Amino acid sequence: MAPLPNPRPKHLSLGPLEAEILGILWEFGSATVKEIHDRILADPDRELAYASVTTVLRRLTEKGWLSCDKEDRAFRWRPLISQTQAQTLQAHEHLHKFLAVGNPDVVAAFADDLDPVSVEQLDAIAQQLRAARQRRKEGECT
């Protein structure tokens, strides 16, 4: 799994259009408003104002997802983190929310509904946690 990016976006939550535009930027690497707008309008069933794309790009920049550079007379937008890093961040956030329940019985109650593959994944995670705990312990000063 990818390491957590630093710096991280200030706000992880994304609306549907924000997520779509970020996905386009991950695909393109970088793009202008026109390139993103044209890509969205390539779907004949879609309508979206050019200004809406600009607004979403500004919002994603304020949230810390994008950077903008001036290129000739246009602005070019690019993601500050990769798609893999974003998935890692979102998984990290979900895990912390899940563990915030704080009651081991509530968390363990989900175990009854897990399929064998999920149980194996949890076992692998537990092994990695034990190894990380051991590495920390070995690195401590006594």
mmCIF file with all atom_site columns, C-alpha atoms in Angstrom:
data_model
loop_
_atom_site.group_PDB
_atom_site.id
_atom_site.type_symbol
_atom_site.label_atom_id
_atom_site.label_alt_id
_atom_site.label_comp_id
_atom_site.label_asym_id
_atom_site.label_entity_id
_atom_site.label_seq_id
_atom_site.pdbx_PDB_ins_code
_atom_site.Cartn_x
_atom_site.Cartn_y
_atom_site.Cartn_z
_atom_site.occupancy
_atom_site.B_iso_or_equiv
_atom_site.pdbx_formal_charge
_atom_site.auth_seq_id
_atom_site.auth_comp_id
_atom_site.auth_asym_id
_atom_site.auth_atom_id
_atom_site.pdbx_PDB_model_num
ATOM 1   C CA . MET A 1 1   ? 0.000   0.000   0.000   1.00 0.00 ? 1   MET A CA 1
ATOM 2   C CA . ALA A 1 2   ? 1.232   3.510   -0.749  1.00 0.00 ? 2   ALA A CA 1
ATOM 3   C CA . PRO A 1 3   ? 2.570   5.605   2.128   1.00 0.00 ? 3   PRO A CA 1
ATOM 4   C CA . LEU A 1 4   ? 0.354   8.398   3.393   1.00 0.00 ? 4   LEU A CA 1
ATOM 5   C CA . PRO A 1 5   ? 1.111   11.550  1.386   1.00 0.00 ? 5   PRO A CA 1
ATOM 6   C CA . ASN A 1 6   ? 2.623   14.572  3.030   1.00 0.00 ? 6   ASN A CA 1
ATOM 7   C CA . PRO A 1 7   ? 1.196   17.126  2.844   1.00 0.00 ? 7   PRO A CA 1
ATOM 8   C CA . ARG A 1 8   ? -2.289  15.670  2.814   1.00 0.00 ? 8   ARG A CA 1
ATOM 9   C CA . PRO A 1 9   ? -5.443  17.297  1.461   1.00 0.00 ? 9   PRO A CA 1
ATOM 10  C CA . LYS A 1 10  ? -7.106  19.457  4.134   1.00 0.00 ? 10  LYS A CA 1
ATOM 11  C CA . HIS A 1 11  ? -10.519 17.947  3.390   1.00 0.00 ? 11  HIS A CA 1
ATOM 12  C CA . LEU A 1 12  ? -10.867 14.344  2.263   1.00 0.00 ? 12  LEU A CA 1
ATOM 13  C CA . SER A 1 13  ? -14.566 14.431  1.465   1.00 0.00 ? 13  SER A CA 1
ATOM 14  C CA . LEU A 1 14  ? -15.385 14.735  -2.221  1.00 0.00 ? 14  LEU A CA 1
ATOM 15  C CA . GLY A 1 15  ? -18.670 15.305  -3.959  1.00 0.00 ? 15  GLY A CA 1
ATOM 16  C CA . PRO A 1 16  ? -19.547 13.250  -7.066  1.00 0.00 ? 16  PRO A CA 1
ATOM 17  C CA . LEU A 1 17  ? -18.432 15.937  -9.551  1.00 0.00 ? 17  LEU A CA 1
ATOM 18  C CA . GLU A 1 18  ? -15.259 16.610  -7.566  1.00 0.00 ? 18  GLU A CA 1
ATOM 19  C CA . ALA A 1 19  ? -14.423 12.893  -7.629  1.00 0.00 ? 19  ALA A CA 1
ATOM 20  C CA . GLU A 1 20  ? -15.153 12.692  -11.362 1.00 0.00 ? 20  GLU A CA 1
ATOM 21  C CA . ILE A 1 21  ? -12.928 15.665  -12.183 1.00 0.00 ? 21  ILE A CA 1
ATOM 22  C CA . LEU A 1 22  ? -10.147 14.375  -9.940  1.00 0.00 ? 22  LEU A CA 1
ATOM 23  C CA . GLY A 1 23  ? -10.396 11.027  -11.749 1.00 0.00 ? 23  GLY A CA 1
ATOM 24  C CA . ILE A 1 24  ? -10.012 12.785  -15.088 1.00 0.00 ? 24  ILE A CA 1
ATOM 25  C CA . LEU A 1 25  ? -6.936  14.588  -13.808 1.00 0.00 ? 25  LEU A CA 1
ATOM 26  C CA . TRP A 1 26  ? -5.407  11.334  -12.566 1.00 0.00 ? 26  TRP A CA 1
ATOM 27  C CA . GLU A 1 27  ? -6.011  9.881   -16.012 1.00 0.00 ? 27  GLU A CA 1
ATOM 28  C CA . PHE A 1 28  ? -4.583  12.893  -17.879 1.00 0.00 ? 28  PHE A CA 1
ATOM 29  C CA . GLY A 1 29  ? -1.844  13.797  -15.393 1.00 0.00 ? 29  GLY A CA 1
ATOM 30  C CA . SER A 1 30  ? -2.729  17.464  -15.840 1.00 0.00 ? 30  SER A CA 1
ATOM 31  C CA . ALA A 1 31  ? -5.345  19.342  -17.841 1.00 0.00 ? 31  ALA A CA 1
ATOM 32  C CA . THR A 1 32  ? -6.920  22.695  -18.573 1.00 0.00 ? 32  THR A CA 1
ATOM 33  C CA . VAL A 1 33  ? -10.525 23.548  -17.752 1.00 0.00 ? 33  VAL A CA 1
ATOM 34  C CA . LYS A 1 34  ? -11.359 23.169  -21.450 1.00 0.00 ? 34  LYS A CA 1
ATOM 35  C CA . GLU A 1 35  ? -9.822  19.692  -21.653 1.00 0.00 ? 35  GLU A CA 1
ATOM 36  C CA . ILE A 1 36  ? -11.752 18.551  -18.582 1.00 0.00 ? 36  ILE A CA 1
ATOM 37  C CA . HIS A 1 37  ? -14.983 20.175  -19.799 1.00 0.00 ? 37  HIS A CA 1
ATOM 38  C CA . ASP A 1 38  ? -14.605 18.588  -23.250 1.00 0.00 ? 38  ASP A CA 1
ATOM 39  C CA . ARG A 1 39  ? -13.977 15.180  -21.656 1.00 0.00 ? 39  ARG A CA 1
ATOM 40  C CA . ILE A 1 40  ? -17.147 15.395  -19.567 1.00 0.00 ? 40  ILE A CA 1
ATOM 41  C CA . LEU A 1 41  ? -19.212 16.611  -22.527 1.00 0.00 ? 41  LEU A CA 1
ATOM 42  C CA . ALA A 1 42  ? -17.923 13.701  -24.637 1.00 0.00 ? 42  ALA A CA 1
ATOM 43  C CA . ASP A 1 43  ? -20.842 11.859  -23.040 1.00 0.00 ? 43  ASP A CA 1
ATOM 44  C CA . PRO A 1 44  ? -23.843 12.979  -25.149 1.00 0.00 ? 44  PRO A CA 1
ATOM 45  C CA . ASP A 1 45  ? -26.163 12.622  -22.147 1.00 0.00 ? 45  ASP A CA 1
ATOM 46  C CA . ARG A 1 46  ? -24.192 15.117  -20.041 1.00 0.00 ? 46  ARG A CA 1
ATOM 47  C CA . GLU A 1 47  ? -24.606 18.832  -19.662 1.00 0.00 ? 47  GLU A CA 1
ATOM 48  C CA . LEU A 1 48  ? -22.268 20.883  -17.553 1.00 0.00 ? 48  LEU A CA 1
ATOM 49  C CA . ALA A 1 49  ? -21.364 24.553  -17.635 1.00 0.00 ? 49  ALA A CA 1
ATOM 50  C CA . TYR A 1 50  ? -17.740 25.471  -18.222 1.00 0.00 ? 50  TYR A CA 1
ATOM 51  C CA . ALA A 1 51  ? -17.934 27.705  -15.136 1.00 0.00 ? 51  ALA A CA 1
ATOM 52  C CA . SER A 1 52  ? -18.996 24.712  -13.029 1.00 0.00 ? 52  SER A CA 1
ATOM 53  C CA . VAL A 1 53  ? -15.768 22.905  -13.933 1.00 0.00 ? 53  VAL A CA 1
ATOM 54  C CA . THR A 1 54  ? -13.779 26.009  -12.953 1.00 0.00 ? 54  THR A CA 1
ATOM 55  C CA . THR A 1 55  ? -15.627 26.238  -9.628  1.00 0.00 ? 55  THR A CA 1
ATOM 56  C CA . VAL A 1 56  ? -14.965 22.577  -8.820  1.00 0.00 ? 56  VAL A CA 1
ATOM 57  C CA . LEU A 1 57  ? -11.280 22.919  -9.728  1.00 0.00 ? 57  LEU A CA 1
ATOM 58  C CA . ARG A 1 58  ? -10.956 25.917  -7.394  1.00 0.00 ? 58  ARG A CA 1
ATOM 59  C CA . ARG A 1 59  ? -12.735 23.997  -4.630  1.00 0.00 ? 59  ARG A CA 1
ATOM 60  C CA . LEU A 1 60  ? -10.420 20.987  -5.066  1.00 0.00 ? 60  LEU A CA 1
ATOM 61  C CA . THR A 1 61  ? -7.438  23.342  -4.899  1.00 0.00 ? 61  THR A CA 1
ATOM 62  C CA . GLU A 1 62  ? -8.743  24.908  -1.666  1.00 0.00 ? 62  GLU A CA 1
ATOM 63  C CA . LYS A 1 63  ? -9.228  21.414  -0.214  1.00 0.00 ? 63  LYS A CA 1
ATOM 64  C CA . GLY A 1 64  ? -5.593  20.613  -1.040  1.00 0.00 ? 64  GLY A CA 1
ATOM 65  C CA . TRP A 1 65  ? -6.155  18.057  -3.810  1.00 0.00 ? 65  TRP A CA 1
ATOM 66  C CA . LEU A 1 66  ? -4.867  20.103  -6.769  1.00 0.00 ? 66  LEU A CA 1
ATOM 67  C CA . SER A 1 67  ? -2.272  22.601  -7.854  1.00 0.00 ? 67  SER A CA 1
ATOM 68  C CA . CYS A 1 68  ? -2.690  25.121  -10.622 1.00 0.00 ? 68  CYS A CA 1
ATOM 69  C CA . ASP A 1 69  ? 0.007   26.538  -12.895 1.00 0.00 ? 69  ASP A CA 1
ATOM 70  C CA . LYS A 1 70  ? -0.331  29.192  -15.558 1.00 0.00 ? 70  LYS A CA 1
ATOM 71  C CA . GLU A 1 71  ? 0.619   27.898  -18.984 1.00 0.00 ? 71  GLU A CA 1
ATOM 72  C CA . ASP A 1 72  ? 0.541   30.533  -21.727 1.00 0.00 ? 72  ASP A CA 1
ATOM 73  C CA . ARG A 1 73  ? -2.928  32.074  -21.377 1.00 0.00 ? 73  ARG A CA 1
ATOM 74  C CA . ALA A 1 74  ? -4.570  29.075  -19.721 1.00 0.00 ? 74  ALA A CA 1
ATOM 75  C CA . PHE A 1 75  ? -4.306  27.443  -16.328 1.00 0.00 ? 75  PHE A CA 1
ATOM 76  C CA . ARG A 1 76  ? -3.229  23.813  -16.048 1.00 0.00 ? 76  ARG A CA 1
ATOM 77  C CA . TRP A 1 77  ? -4.433  21.796  -13.082 1.00 0.00 ? 77  TRP A CA 1
ATOM 78  C CA . ARG A 1 78  ? -2.672  18.753  -11.662 1.00 0.00 ? 78  ARG A CA 1
ATOM 79  C CA . PRO A 1 79  ? -3.300  16.435  -8.711  1.00 0.00 ? 79  PRO A CA 1
ATOM 80  C CA . LEU A 1 80  ? -1.011  16.826  -5.708  1.00 0.00 ? 80  LEU A CA 1
ATOM 81  C CA . ILE A 1 81  ? -1.383  13.172  -4.743  1.00 0.00 ? 81  ILE A CA 1
ATOM 82  C CA . SER A 1 82  ? -1.746  10.005  -6.769  1.00 0.00 ? 82  SER A CA 1
ATOM 83  C CA . GLN A 1 83  ? -4.894  7.930   -6.985  1.00 0.00 ? 83  GLN A CA 1
ATOM 84  C CA . THR A 1 84  ? -3.204  5.189   -4.949  1.00 0.00 ? 84  THR A CA 1
ATOM 85  C CA . GLN A 1 85  ? -2.282  7.696   -2.232  1.00 0.00 ? 85  GLN A CA 1
ATOM 86  C CA . ALA A 1 86  ? -5.873  8.966   -2.194  1.00 0.00 ? 86  ALA A CA 1
ATOM 87  C CA . GLN A 1 87  ? -7.195  5.421   -1.767  1.00 0.00 ? 87  GLN A CA 1
ATOM 88  C CA . THR A 1 88  ? -4.730  4.880   1.075   1.00 0.00 ? 88  THR A CA 1
ATOM 89  C CA . LEU A 1 89  ? -5.847  8.119   2.749   1.00 0.00 ? 89  LEU A CA 1
ATOM 90  C CA . GLN A 1 90  ? -9.501  7.222   2.435   1.00 0.00 ? 90  GLN A CA 1
ATOM 91  C CA . ALA A 1 91  ? -8.899  3.703   3.809   1.00 0.00 ? 91  ALA A CA 1
ATOM 92  C CA . HIS A 1 92  ? -6.926  5.237   6.681   1.00 0.00 ? 92  HIS A CA 1
ATOM 93  C CA . GLU A 1 93  ? -9.790  7.636   7.411   1.00 0.00 ? 93  GLU A CA 1
ATOM 94  C CA . HIS A 1 94  ? -12.399 4.836   7.297   1.00 0.00 ? 94  HIS A CA 1
ATOM 95  C CA . LEU A 1 95  ? -10.306 2.678   9.612   1.00 0.00 ? 95  LEU A CA 1
ATOM 96  C CA . HIS A 1 96  ? -9.990  5.479   12.172  1.00 0.00 ? 96  HIS A CA 1
ATOM 97  C CA . LYS A 1 97  ? -13.734 6.113   12.063  1.00 0.00 ? 97  LYS A CA 1
ATOM 98  C CA . PHE A 1 98  ? -14.416 2.394   12.459  1.00 0.00 ? 98  PHE A CA 1
ATOM 99  C CA . LEU A 1 99  ? -12.021 2.080   15.383  1.00 0.00 ? 99  LEU A CA 1
ATOM 100 C CA . ALA A 1 100 ? -13.442 5.229   16.982  1.00 0.00 ? 100 ALA A CA 1
ATOM 101 C CA . VAL A 1 101 ? -16.432 3.116   17.975  1.00 0.00 ? 101 VAL A CA 1
ATOM 102 C CA . GLY A 1 102 ? -14.079 2.144   20.781  1.00 0.00 ? 102 GLY A CA 1
ATOM 103 C CA . ASN A 1 103 ? -16.012 -0.909  21.892  1.00 0.00 ? 103 ASN A CA 1
ATOM 104 C CA . PRO A 1 104 ? -14.179 -4.127  20.916  1.00 0.00 ? 104 PRO A CA 1
ATOM 105 C CA . ASP A 1 105 ? -17.430 -6.116  21.177  1.00 0.00 ? 105 ASP A CA 1
ATOM 106 C CA . VAL A 1 106 ? -19.126 -3.888  18.595  1.00 0.00 ? 106 VAL A CA 1
ATOM 107 C CA . VAL A 1 107 ? -16.148 -4.111  16.240  1.00 0.00 ? 107 VAL A CA 1
ATOM 108 C CA . ALA A 1 108 ? -15.830 -7.889  16.767  1.00 0.00 ? 108 ALA A CA 1
ATOM 109 C CA . ALA A 1 109 ? -19.546 -8.380  16.053  1.00 0.00 ? 109 ALA A CA 1
ATOM 110 C CA . PHE A 1 110 ? -18.771 -7.915  12.375  1.00 0.00 ? 110 PHE A CA 1
ATOM 111 C CA . ALA A 1 111 ? -16.598 -11.048 12.435  1.00 0.00 ? 111 ALA A CA 1
ATOM 112 C CA . ASP A 1 112 ? -19.634 -13.331 12.271  1.00 0.00 ? 112 ASP A CA 1
ATOM 113 C CA . ASP A 1 113 ? -20.584 -11.900 8.867   1.00 0.00 ? 113 ASP A CA 1
ATOM 114 C CA . LEU A 1 114 ? -17.151 -12.173 7.259   1.00 0.00 ? 114 LEU A CA 1
ATOM 115 C CA . ASP A 1 115 ? -16.401 -14.590 4.442   1.00 0.00 ? 115 ASP A CA 1
ATOM 116 C CA . PRO A 1 116 ? -13.247 -16.788 4.636   1.00 0.00 ? 116 PRO A CA 1
ATOM 117 C CA . VAL A 1 117 ? -11.223 -14.460 2.374   1.00 0.00 ? 117 VAL A CA 1
ATOM 118 C CA . SER A 1 118 ? -11.982 -11.477 4.613   1.00 0.00 ? 118 SER A CA 1
ATOM 119 C CA . VAL A 1 119 ? -10.985 -13.475 7.699   1.00 0.00 ? 119 VAL A CA 1
ATOM 120 C CA . GLU A 1 120 ? -7.670  -14.329 6.005   1.00 0.00 ? 120 GLU A CA 1
ATOM 121 C CA . GLN A 1 121 ? -7.151  -10.642 5.202   1.00 0.00 ? 121 GLN A CA 1
ATOM 122 C CA . LEU A 1 122 ? -7.773  -9.723  8.835   1.00 0.00 ? 122 LEU A CA 1
ATOM 123 C CA . ASP A 1 123 ? -5.300  -12.397 9.939   1.00 0.00 ? 123 ASP A CA 1
ATOM 124 C CA . ALA A 1 124 ? -2.680  -10.935 7.580   1.00 0.00 ? 124 ALA A CA 1
ATOM 125 C CA . ILE A 1 125 ? -3.360  -7.453  8.947   1.00 0.00 ? 125 ILE A CA 1
ATOM 126 C CA . ALA A 1 126 ? -3.016  -8.744  12.510  1.00 0.00 ? 126 ALA A CA 1
ATOM 127 C CA . GLN A 1 127 ? 0.363   -10.297 11.627  1.00 0.00 ? 127 GLN A CA 1
ATOM 128 C CA . GLN A 1 128 ? 1.541   -6.985  10.153  1.00 0.00 ? 128 GLN A CA 1
ATOM 129 C CA . LEU A 1 129 ? 0.369   -5.154  13.278  1.00 0.00 ? 129 LEU A CA 1
ATOM 130 C CA . ARG A 1 130 ? 2.296   -7.568  15.504  1.00 0.00 ? 130 ARG A CA 1
ATOM 131 C CA . ALA A 1 131 ? 5.417   -7.091  13.356  1.00 0.00 ? 131 ALA A CA 1
ATOM 132 C CA . ALA A 1 132 ? 5.075   -3.274  13.501  1.00 0.00 ? 132 ALA A CA 1
ATOM 133 C CA . ARG A 1 133 ? 4.614   -3.420  17.277  1.00 0.00 ? 133 ARG A CA 1
ATOM 134 C CA . GLN A 1 134 ? 7.745   -5.585  17.551  1.00 0.00 ? 134 GLN A CA 1
ATOM 135 C CA . ARG A 1 135 ? 9.777   -3.186  15.370  1.00 0.00 ? 135 ARG A CA 1
ATOM 136 C CA . ARG A 1 136 ? 8.689   -0.283  17.578  1.00 0.00 ? 136 ARG A CA 1
ATOM 137 C CA . LYS A 1 137 ? 9.571   -2.223  20.702  1.00 0.00 ? 137 LYS A CA 1
ATOM 138 C CA . GLU A 1 138 ? 13.046  -3.040  19.340  1.00 0.00 ? 138 GLU A CA 1
ATOM 139 C CA . GLY A 1 139 ? 13.592  0.629   18.472  1.00 0.00 ? 139 GLY A CA 1
ATOM 140 C CA . GLU A 1 140 ? 12.759  1.893   21.972  1.00 0.00 ? 140 GLU A CA 1
ATOM 141 C CA . CYS A 1 141 ? 15.481  3.092   24.283  1.00 0.00 ? 141 CYS A CA 1
ATOM 142 C CA . THR A 1 142 ? 15.634  1.205   27.564  1.00 0.00 ? 142 THR A CA 1
#
